[in-house]
Short mmCIF file of N, CA and C and ligand atoms in Angstrom, two decimals:
data_model
loop_
_atom_site.label_atom_id
_atom_site.label_comp_id
_atom_site.label_asym_id
_atom_site.label_seq_id
_atom_site.Cartn_x
_atom_site.Cartn_y
_atom_site.Cartn_z
N MET H 1 88.45 133.55 101.08
CA MET H 1 89.66 132.78 100.79
C MET H 1 89.55 131.36 101.25
N PHE H 2 90.07 130.43 100.44
CA PHE H 2 90.21 129.03 100.86
C PHE H 2 91.57 128.85 101.40
N ASP H 3 91.67 128.60 102.71
CA ASP H 3 92.98 128.40 103.37
C ASP H 3 93.17 126.90 103.68
N ILE H 4 94.18 126.34 103.12
CA ILE H 4 94.35 124.88 103.23
C ILE H 4 94.48 124.46 104.71
N ASP H 5 95.37 125.20 105.40
CA ASP H 5 95.61 124.82 106.82
C ASP H 5 94.32 124.89 107.64
N ARG H 6 93.60 125.91 107.38
CA ARG H 6 92.32 126.06 108.14
C ARG H 6 91.35 124.99 107.72
N PHE H 7 91.29 124.67 106.45
CA PHE H 7 90.37 123.59 106.01
C PHE H 7 90.76 122.26 106.63
N VAL H 8 92.03 121.97 106.70
CA VAL H 8 92.50 120.76 107.32
C VAL H 8 92.10 120.71 108.80
N ALA H 9 92.26 121.84 109.47
CA ALA H 9 91.89 121.84 110.92
C ALA H 9 90.41 121.66 111.14
N VAL H 10 89.60 122.31 110.29
CA VAL H 10 88.16 122.19 110.45
C VAL H 10 87.66 120.83 110.10
N CYS H 11 88.25 120.21 109.06
CA CYS H 11 87.91 118.84 108.69
C CYS H 11 88.24 117.88 109.86
N ARG H 12 89.43 118.08 110.42
CA ARG H 12 89.86 117.20 111.50
C ARG H 12 88.87 117.28 112.71
N ALA H 13 88.48 118.52 113.03
CA ALA H 13 87.53 118.68 114.11
C ALA H 13 86.21 118.02 113.79
N ALA H 14 85.77 118.23 112.54
CA ALA H 14 84.42 117.73 112.17
C ALA H 14 84.40 116.19 112.16
N LEU H 15 85.52 115.56 111.75
CA LEU H 15 85.60 114.09 111.73
C LEU H 15 85.54 113.51 113.08
N MET H 16 85.86 114.28 114.14
CA MET H 16 85.84 113.77 115.52
C MET H 16 84.38 113.63 115.99
N GLU H 17 83.49 114.34 115.35
CA GLU H 17 82.10 114.30 115.80
C GLU H 17 81.39 113.04 115.34
N ARG H 18 80.48 112.64 116.13
CA ARG H 18 79.70 111.43 115.77
C ARG H 18 78.83 111.71 114.47
N GLY H 19 78.77 110.74 113.62
CA GLY H 19 77.97 110.94 112.42
C GLY H 19 78.74 111.72 111.39
N SER H 20 78.10 111.98 110.27
CA SER H 20 78.78 112.62 109.18
C SER H 20 78.24 114.03 108.81
N ASP H 21 77.30 114.51 109.63
CA ASP H 21 76.70 115.82 109.28
C ASP H 21 77.70 116.94 109.36
N ALA H 22 78.57 116.89 110.34
CA ALA H 22 79.53 118.00 110.52
C ALA H 22 80.57 118.06 109.35
N ILE H 23 81.11 116.95 109.00
CA ILE H 23 82.12 116.95 107.92
C ILE H 23 81.46 117.22 106.60
N ARG H 24 80.19 116.74 106.42
CA ARG H 24 79.48 117.04 105.15
C ARG H 24 79.29 118.56 105.01
N GLU H 25 78.98 119.24 106.13
CA GLU H 25 78.74 120.67 106.08
C GLU H 25 80.01 121.42 105.85
N VAL H 26 81.11 120.98 106.44
CA VAL H 26 82.41 121.61 106.19
C VAL H 26 82.78 121.56 104.71
N VAL H 27 82.62 120.43 104.12
CA VAL H 27 83.00 120.27 102.69
C VAL H 27 81.98 121.00 101.84
N ARG H 28 80.76 120.99 102.23
CA ARG H 28 79.70 121.72 101.44
C ARG H 28 80.03 123.24 101.38
N ARG H 29 80.39 123.71 102.53
CA ARG H 29 80.71 125.18 102.63
C ARG H 29 81.93 125.51 101.74
N ALA H 30 82.89 124.61 101.74
CA ALA H 30 84.12 124.87 100.95
C ALA H 30 83.80 124.88 99.46
N VAL H 31 83.05 123.87 98.97
CA VAL H 31 82.79 123.77 97.55
C VAL H 31 81.71 124.72 97.05
N SER H 32 81.08 125.40 97.99
CA SER H 32 80.10 126.41 97.59
C SER H 32 80.81 127.68 97.05
N GLU H 33 82.14 127.74 97.24
CA GLU H 33 82.87 128.86 96.72
C GLU H 33 84.00 128.34 95.78
N PRO H 34 83.64 127.82 94.63
CA PRO H 34 84.65 127.19 93.78
C PRO H 34 85.81 128.12 93.36
N GLY H 35 85.47 129.37 93.16
CA GLY H 35 86.53 130.33 92.76
C GLY H 35 87.60 130.49 93.83
N ASP H 36 87.21 130.41 95.05
CA ASP H 36 88.16 130.52 96.15
C ASP H 36 89.12 129.31 96.17
N ILE H 37 88.53 128.15 95.91
CA ILE H 37 89.38 126.92 95.95
C ILE H 37 90.39 126.97 94.73
N ILE H 38 89.90 127.34 93.64
CA ILE H 38 90.77 127.41 92.40
C ILE H 38 91.84 128.48 92.61
N ALA H 39 91.49 129.60 93.22
CA ALA H 39 92.44 130.65 93.51
C ALA H 39 93.57 130.10 94.42
N ALA H 40 93.20 129.24 95.34
CA ALA H 40 94.22 128.74 96.30
C ALA H 40 94.97 127.56 95.75
N LEU H 41 94.31 126.72 95.02
CA LEU H 41 94.97 125.46 94.55
C LEU H 41 95.47 125.50 93.14
N GLY H 42 95.00 126.50 92.36
CA GLY H 42 95.49 126.68 91.02
C GLY H 42 94.63 125.97 90.04
N GLU H 43 94.68 126.39 88.80
CA GLU H 43 94.01 125.70 87.68
C GLU H 43 94.90 124.57 87.23
N GLN H 44 94.28 123.58 86.63
CA GLN H 44 95.06 122.47 86.02
C GLN H 44 94.76 122.39 84.55
N THR H 45 95.64 121.76 83.85
CA THR H 45 95.46 121.57 82.42
C THR H 45 95.13 120.12 82.02
N GLY H 46 95.18 119.26 82.98
CA GLY H 46 94.86 117.84 82.73
C GLY H 46 94.63 117.10 84.05
N ALA H 47 94.42 115.80 83.94
CA ALA H 47 94.15 114.95 85.13
C ALA H 47 95.28 115.14 86.13
N PHE H 48 94.84 115.26 87.39
CA PHE H 48 95.76 115.66 88.44
C PHE H 48 95.21 115.18 89.76
N ALA H 49 96.08 114.67 90.67
CA ALA H 49 95.62 114.36 92.00
C ALA H 49 96.68 114.86 92.95
N GLY H 50 96.36 115.89 93.69
CA GLY H 50 97.33 116.53 94.58
C GLY H 50 96.96 116.18 96.05
N ILE H 51 97.97 115.93 96.86
CA ILE H 51 97.76 115.64 98.26
C ILE H 51 97.82 116.92 99.06
N LEU H 52 96.67 117.35 99.63
CA LEU H 52 96.71 118.55 100.48
C LEU H 52 97.20 118.20 101.90
N VAL H 53 96.85 117.05 102.36
CA VAL H 53 97.35 116.56 103.67
C VAL H 53 97.28 115.03 103.64
N ARG H 54 98.31 114.43 104.22
CA ARG H 54 98.28 113.00 104.42
C ARG H 54 98.77 112.74 105.85
N ALA H 55 97.90 112.20 106.66
CA ALA H 55 98.23 111.87 108.06
C ALA H 55 97.51 110.57 108.48
N SER H 56 97.78 110.12 109.69
CA SER H 56 97.19 108.81 110.08
C SER H 56 95.66 108.95 110.27
N ASP H 57 95.20 110.16 110.50
CA ASP H 57 93.76 110.31 110.76
C ASP H 57 93.05 111.05 109.64
N LEU H 58 93.72 111.42 108.59
CA LEU H 58 93.11 112.28 107.65
C LEU H 58 93.89 112.34 106.33
N THR H 59 93.20 112.17 105.18
CA THR H 59 93.86 112.43 103.91
C THR H 59 92.94 113.34 103.16
N ILE H 60 93.49 114.39 102.57
CA ILE H 60 92.66 115.27 101.72
C ILE H 60 93.36 115.41 100.37
N LEU H 61 92.62 115.03 99.30
CA LEU H 61 93.18 115.10 97.94
C LEU H 61 92.40 116.15 97.12
N ASN H 62 93.14 116.85 96.34
CA ASN H 62 92.58 117.72 95.30
C ASN H 62 92.58 116.91 94.00
N VAL H 63 91.34 116.44 93.62
CA VAL H 63 91.25 115.53 92.47
C VAL H 63 90.70 116.29 91.29
N VAL H 64 91.51 116.32 90.22
CA VAL H 64 91.06 116.96 88.99
C VAL H 64 90.94 115.81 87.96
N TRP H 65 89.68 115.56 87.52
CA TRP H 65 89.47 114.46 86.61
C TRP H 65 89.67 114.98 85.16
N GLY H 66 90.37 114.20 84.35
CA GLY H 66 90.46 114.53 82.97
C GLY H 66 89.15 114.29 82.24
N ALA H 67 89.01 114.86 81.07
CA ALA H 67 87.79 114.63 80.27
C ALA H 67 87.54 113.18 80.13
N ARG H 68 86.39 112.70 80.43
CA ARG H 68 85.93 111.31 80.27
C ARG H 68 86.78 110.34 81.06
N GLN H 69 87.53 110.82 82.04
CA GLN H 69 88.31 109.89 82.84
C GLN H 69 87.42 108.93 83.60
N TRP H 70 87.89 107.72 83.79
CA TRP H 70 87.09 106.69 84.50
C TRP H 70 87.97 106.02 85.52
N THR H 71 87.32 105.31 86.43
CA THR H 71 88.02 104.40 87.34
C THR H 71 87.37 103.03 87.27
N LEU H 72 88.15 101.99 87.62
CA LEU H 72 87.59 100.72 87.92
C LEU H 72 86.79 100.83 89.19
N PRO H 73 85.87 99.86 89.44
CA PRO H 73 85.29 99.74 90.77
C PRO H 73 86.42 99.52 91.78
N HIS H 74 86.32 100.19 92.92
CA HIS H 74 87.34 100.09 93.98
C HIS H 74 86.72 100.43 95.32
N ASN H 75 87.42 100.03 96.38
CA ASN H 75 86.98 100.48 97.72
C ASN H 75 88.11 101.31 98.35
N HIS H 76 87.81 101.84 99.54
CA HIS H 76 88.75 102.75 100.23
C HIS H 76 89.18 102.24 101.56
N HIS H 77 88.32 101.53 102.27
CA HIS H 77 88.50 101.19 103.66
C HIS H 77 88.60 102.36 104.59
N HIS H 78 88.07 103.48 104.09
CA HIS H 78 87.88 104.69 104.95
C HIS H 78 86.57 105.33 104.54
N ARG H 79 85.96 106.07 105.45
CA ARG H 79 84.89 106.91 105.08
C ARG H 79 85.47 107.95 104.08
N ALA H 80 84.69 108.27 103.05
CA ALA H 80 85.15 109.22 102.04
C ALA H 80 84.08 110.31 101.89
N ILE H 81 84.51 111.56 101.90
CA ILE H 81 83.63 112.69 101.66
C ILE H 81 84.11 113.33 100.39
N ILE H 82 83.18 113.40 99.42
CA ILE H 82 83.54 113.92 98.10
C ILE H 82 82.70 115.20 97.89
N GLY H 83 83.41 116.27 97.60
CA GLY H 83 82.73 117.53 97.34
C GLY H 83 83.18 118.08 95.95
N MET H 84 82.20 118.36 95.13
CA MET H 84 82.52 118.81 93.75
C MET H 84 82.62 120.31 93.71
N TYR H 85 83.74 120.85 93.15
CA TYR H 85 83.74 122.28 92.97
C TYR H 85 83.88 122.69 91.54
N GLY H 86 83.66 121.70 90.64
CA GLY H 86 83.53 121.98 89.20
C GLY H 86 83.22 120.74 88.43
N GLY H 87 82.38 120.87 87.41
CA GLY H 87 82.12 119.69 86.56
C GLY H 87 81.27 118.69 87.24
N GLY H 88 81.62 117.39 87.01
CA GLY H 88 80.77 116.35 87.66
C GLY H 88 81.50 115.02 87.74
N GLU H 89 80.99 114.18 88.63
CA GLU H 89 81.39 112.80 88.77
C GLU H 89 80.15 111.94 88.68
N ASP H 90 80.12 110.99 87.82
CA ASP H 90 79.03 109.98 87.85
C ASP H 90 79.56 108.73 88.53
N ASN H 91 78.89 108.38 89.62
CA ASN H 91 79.31 107.25 90.42
C ASN H 91 78.38 106.05 90.21
N ILE H 92 78.93 104.89 90.02
CA ILE H 92 78.16 103.66 90.17
C ILE H 92 78.60 103.04 91.49
N TYR H 93 77.57 102.56 92.26
CA TYR H 93 77.89 101.82 93.49
C TYR H 93 77.63 100.31 93.24
N TRP H 94 78.52 99.56 93.88
CA TRP H 94 78.55 98.12 93.64
C TRP H 94 78.42 97.40 94.94
N ARG H 95 77.92 96.14 94.94
CA ARG H 95 77.96 95.29 96.07
C ARG H 95 78.48 93.93 95.69
N ARG H 96 79.04 93.28 96.67
CA ARG H 96 79.55 91.91 96.39
C ARG H 96 78.43 90.92 96.18
N LEU H 97 78.62 90.03 95.22
CA LEU H 97 77.72 88.93 95.08
C LEU H 97 77.96 88.00 96.27
N PRO H 98 76.90 87.47 96.88
CA PRO H 98 77.13 86.56 98.00
C PRO H 98 77.83 85.29 97.64
N ASN H 99 78.80 84.92 98.40
CA ASN H 99 79.42 83.59 98.22
C ASN H 99 80.00 83.38 96.83
N ASP H 100 80.55 84.41 96.29
CA ASP H 100 81.12 84.26 94.91
C ASP H 100 82.60 83.99 95.05
N ALA H 101 83.09 82.95 94.43
CA ALA H 101 84.45 82.52 94.62
C ALA H 101 85.44 83.60 94.07
N LYS H 102 85.01 84.31 93.07
CA LYS H 102 85.89 85.33 92.44
C LYS H 102 85.62 86.74 93.04
N GLY H 103 84.82 86.83 94.08
CA GLY H 103 84.62 88.11 94.74
C GLY H 103 83.90 89.11 93.79
N ARG H 104 83.09 88.62 92.88
CA ARG H 104 82.57 89.57 91.88
C ARG H 104 81.49 90.50 92.56
N VAL H 105 81.26 91.58 91.83
CA VAL H 105 80.30 92.56 92.30
C VAL H 105 79.23 92.78 91.24
N GLU H 106 78.13 93.38 91.74
CA GLU H 106 77.06 93.78 90.80
C GLU H 106 76.66 95.24 91.16
N ALA H 107 76.17 95.94 90.20
CA ALA H 107 75.79 97.33 90.37
C ALA H 107 74.55 97.40 91.25
N THR H 108 74.54 98.36 92.15
CA THR H 108 73.43 98.51 93.08
C THR H 108 72.82 99.89 93.15
N GLY H 109 73.48 100.85 92.53
CA GLY H 109 72.98 102.25 92.58
C GLY H 109 73.91 103.16 91.86
N ALA H 110 73.52 104.41 91.81
CA ALA H 110 74.29 105.42 91.09
C ALA H 110 74.01 106.76 91.70
N ALA H 111 74.94 107.69 91.50
CA ALA H 111 74.74 109.06 91.92
C ALA H 111 75.50 110.01 90.93
N SER H 112 74.83 111.00 90.43
CA SER H 112 75.45 111.97 89.60
C SER H 112 75.78 113.22 90.42
N LEU H 113 77.02 113.43 90.72
CA LEU H 113 77.42 114.60 91.52
C LEU H 113 77.83 115.71 90.57
N ARG H 114 77.37 116.89 90.90
CA ARG H 114 77.71 118.11 90.10
C ARG H 114 78.18 119.19 91.00
N ARG H 115 78.67 120.24 90.44
CA ARG H 115 79.30 121.32 91.20
C ARG H 115 78.42 121.70 92.39
N GLY H 116 79.05 121.71 93.56
CA GLY H 116 78.33 122.08 94.80
C GLY H 116 77.82 120.85 95.54
N ASP H 117 77.73 119.72 94.93
CA ASP H 117 77.25 118.54 95.60
C ASP H 117 78.32 117.92 96.49
N VAL H 118 77.85 117.30 97.59
CA VAL H 118 78.71 116.63 98.52
C VAL H 118 78.08 115.28 98.84
N THR H 119 78.91 114.22 98.87
CA THR H 119 78.37 112.92 99.26
C THR H 119 79.33 112.27 100.26
N VAL H 120 78.79 111.47 101.10
CA VAL H 120 79.65 110.72 102.09
C VAL H 120 79.50 109.23 101.77
N LEU H 121 80.67 108.58 101.54
CA LEU H 121 80.66 107.10 101.27
C LEU H 121 81.16 106.44 102.56
N GLY H 122 80.38 105.43 102.93
CA GLY H 122 80.78 104.64 104.16
C GLY H 122 82.04 103.81 103.86
N ARG H 123 82.61 103.31 104.93
CA ARG H 123 83.92 102.55 104.86
C ARG H 123 83.89 101.43 103.85
N ASP H 124 82.76 100.79 103.75
CA ASP H 124 82.74 99.52 102.94
C ASP H 124 82.20 99.77 101.50
N ILE H 125 82.02 101.00 101.17
CA ILE H 125 81.42 101.32 99.83
C ILE H 125 82.41 100.90 98.74
N ILE H 126 81.87 100.26 97.70
CA ILE H 126 82.60 100.05 96.44
C ILE H 126 81.98 100.97 95.37
N HIS H 127 82.83 101.80 94.76
CA HIS H 127 82.31 102.63 93.69
C HIS H 127 83.24 102.73 92.48
N SER H 128 82.68 103.17 91.38
CA SER H 128 83.51 103.51 90.26
C SER H 128 83.03 104.90 89.81
N VAL H 129 84.00 105.65 89.20
CA VAL H 129 83.73 107.08 88.91
C VAL H 129 84.02 107.29 87.45
N THR H 130 83.16 108.08 86.81
CA THR H 130 83.40 108.60 85.47
C THR H 130 83.20 110.09 85.48
N ASN H 131 84.11 110.80 84.86
CA ASN H 131 83.84 112.23 84.57
C ASN H 131 83.10 112.21 83.20
N PRO H 132 81.84 112.53 83.22
CA PRO H 132 81.06 112.41 81.98
C PRO H 132 81.29 113.59 81.02
N LEU H 133 82.09 114.48 81.35
CA LEU H 133 82.25 115.74 80.62
C LEU H 133 83.47 115.73 79.73
N ASP H 134 83.42 116.61 78.73
CA ASP H 134 84.55 116.73 77.82
C ASP H 134 85.50 117.84 78.33
N LYS H 135 85.47 118.08 79.60
CA LYS H 135 86.37 119.05 80.25
C LYS H 135 86.74 118.54 81.59
N LEU H 136 87.66 119.23 82.26
CA LEU H 136 88.06 118.80 83.59
C LEU H 136 86.96 118.92 84.56
N SER H 137 86.93 118.03 85.53
CA SER H 137 86.01 118.14 86.70
C SER H 137 86.88 118.14 87.98
N TYR H 138 86.37 118.90 88.94
CA TYR H 138 87.19 119.23 90.14
C TYR H 138 86.46 118.74 91.41
N ALA H 139 87.23 118.10 92.30
CA ALA H 139 86.64 117.61 93.58
C ALA H 139 87.64 117.64 94.70
N LEU H 140 87.17 117.85 95.90
CA LEU H 140 87.92 117.60 97.08
C LEU H 140 87.51 116.24 97.62
N HIS H 141 88.48 115.38 97.92
CA HIS H 141 88.18 114.09 98.52
C HIS H 141 88.81 114.01 99.90
N VAL H 142 87.98 113.82 100.89
CA VAL H 142 88.46 113.74 102.28
C VAL H 142 88.25 112.32 102.79
N TYR H 143 89.27 111.78 103.35
CA TYR H 143 89.19 110.39 103.91
C TYR H 143 89.54 110.45 105.37
N ASP H 144 88.86 109.62 106.21
CA ASP H 144 89.08 109.74 107.66
C ASP H 144 90.21 108.78 108.11
N GLY H 145 91.32 108.85 107.39
CA GLY H 145 92.47 108.03 107.75
C GLY H 145 93.53 108.21 106.66
N ASP H 146 94.63 107.44 106.80
CA ASP H 146 95.68 107.50 105.76
C ASP H 146 95.25 106.65 104.60
N PHE H 147 94.65 107.32 103.56
CA PHE H 147 94.11 106.58 102.48
C PHE H 147 95.17 105.73 101.75
N MET H 148 96.32 106.31 101.57
CA MET H 148 97.38 105.64 100.79
C MET H 148 97.90 104.43 101.52
N ALA H 149 97.80 104.36 102.85
CA ALA H 149 98.32 103.25 103.60
C ALA H 149 97.29 102.15 103.84
N ALA H 150 96.05 102.39 103.50
CA ALA H 150 95.00 101.44 103.83
C ALA H 150 95.29 100.10 103.18
N GLU H 151 95.51 99.13 104.03
CA GLU H 151 95.88 97.78 103.56
C GLU H 151 94.68 97.03 103.05
N GLY H 152 94.88 96.12 102.14
CA GLY H 152 93.82 95.18 101.79
C GLY H 152 92.74 95.75 100.89
N LYS H 153 93.02 96.92 100.30
CA LYS H 153 92.00 97.43 99.40
C LYS H 153 91.91 96.61 98.13
N SER H 154 90.78 96.74 97.45
CA SER H 154 90.57 95.93 96.25
C SER H 154 90.13 96.81 95.09
N CYS H 155 90.29 96.27 93.88
CA CYS H 155 89.57 96.83 92.76
C CYS H 155 88.99 95.69 91.97
N TRP H 156 88.16 95.97 90.99
CA TRP H 156 87.45 94.94 90.30
C TRP H 156 87.62 95.09 88.79
N ASP H 157 87.91 94.00 88.14
CA ASP H 157 88.15 94.00 86.71
C ASP H 157 86.89 94.55 85.97
N ALA H 158 87.14 95.42 84.99
CA ALA H 158 86.07 96.07 84.29
C ALA H 158 85.19 95.08 83.51
N GLU H 159 85.77 94.02 83.00
CA GLU H 159 85.03 93.07 82.15
C GLU H 159 84.41 91.95 82.96
N THR H 160 85.19 91.34 83.84
CA THR H 160 84.70 90.15 84.54
C THR H 160 84.05 90.56 85.87
N LEU H 161 84.34 91.75 86.35
CA LEU H 161 83.92 92.24 87.67
C LEU H 161 84.43 91.34 88.80
N ALA H 162 85.56 90.62 88.56
CA ALA H 162 86.17 89.82 89.58
C ALA H 162 87.11 90.71 90.45
N GLU H 163 87.21 90.33 91.72
CA GLU H 163 88.04 91.13 92.67
C GLU H 163 89.54 90.91 92.45
N LEU H 164 90.29 92.00 92.55
CA LEU H 164 91.72 92.00 92.40
C LEU H 164 92.34 92.81 93.49
N PRO H 165 93.60 92.59 93.83
CA PRO H 165 94.28 93.49 94.75
C PRO H 165 94.29 94.90 94.17
N TYR H 166 94.17 95.88 94.98
CA TYR H 166 94.13 97.28 94.60
C TYR H 166 95.39 97.61 93.77
N ASP H 167 95.21 98.23 92.65
CA ASP H 167 96.36 98.58 91.82
C ASP H 167 96.09 99.98 91.22
N GLY H 168 96.70 100.98 91.87
CA GLY H 168 96.41 102.38 91.51
C GLY H 168 96.42 102.68 90.03
N PRO H 169 97.57 102.34 89.36
CA PRO H 169 97.64 102.71 87.95
C PRO H 169 96.56 102.00 87.12
N ALA H 170 96.08 100.80 87.59
CA ALA H 170 95.00 100.14 86.80
C ALA H 170 93.68 100.77 87.09
N VAL H 171 93.49 101.27 88.40
CA VAL H 171 92.18 101.81 88.76
C VAL H 171 91.87 103.02 87.94
N SER H 172 92.85 103.88 87.69
CA SER H 172 92.60 105.01 86.80
C SER H 172 93.87 105.44 86.11
N PRO H 173 94.18 104.84 84.93
CA PRO H 173 95.44 105.05 84.27
C PRO H 173 95.74 106.50 83.96
N MET H 174 94.71 107.31 83.81
CA MET H 174 94.94 108.70 83.39
C MET H 174 95.69 109.51 84.45
N PHE H 175 95.69 109.06 85.71
CA PHE H 175 96.48 109.78 86.72
C PHE H 175 97.96 109.43 86.62
N GLY H 176 98.27 108.40 85.87
CA GLY H 176 99.71 108.03 85.72
C GLY H 176 100.25 107.41 86.97
N GLN H 177 101.51 107.16 87.05
CA GLN H 177 102.11 106.46 88.15
C GLN H 177 102.29 107.38 89.35
N ALA H 178 102.51 108.68 89.16
CA ALA H 178 102.97 109.48 90.26
C ALA H 178 101.94 109.56 91.38
N LEU H 179 100.69 109.68 91.06
CA LEU H 179 99.69 109.80 92.10
C LEU H 179 98.49 108.88 91.85
N ALA H 180 98.77 107.70 91.37
CA ALA H 180 97.73 106.81 91.04
C ALA H 180 97.27 106.12 92.33
N THR H 181 96.82 106.84 93.30
CA THR H 181 96.53 106.31 94.57
C THR H 181 95.04 106.33 94.88
N LEU H 182 94.22 106.66 93.91
CA LEU H 182 92.81 106.78 94.19
C LEU H 182 92.05 105.52 93.99
FE1 FE2 F 1 87.19 106.19 95.13
#
């Protein structure tokens, strides 16, 4: 069984440890049993972002990506642990151009995450996400702080790659207004 309260407690303990091995392992274990997570959190019929916990030291989101859903490049200002329990996320990683007046970014790497994969993004990482599939993709996103309250976050315009203040509905319109906090 996937028990939310227990998962929250184990994540919290793991985040206290130095380095990211402990939290990576906690999330890896959880997403290795996708059926258990779906049994606990339910199936979705479309794009969805549910808050499992939001606290000053920890945010956990159940992220269900719609078919071909995309995000603008954005940052989090928290360490982020992403574990896939269904489908996939294709990530592009970006870095700031040095001394650019518009804060533009350039692509610097990529990672294709599929069911069972876990990745840890450092505090300063800028990424964009696409669900490359014609079906829903499922992920747990764990942040080591209050993700929604993180001040000063940014996103980047898809065409010009210029820096903008973070704007949830713009970052991924498919989530709509209600939970456009990713
Ligand atoms: Fe993100």
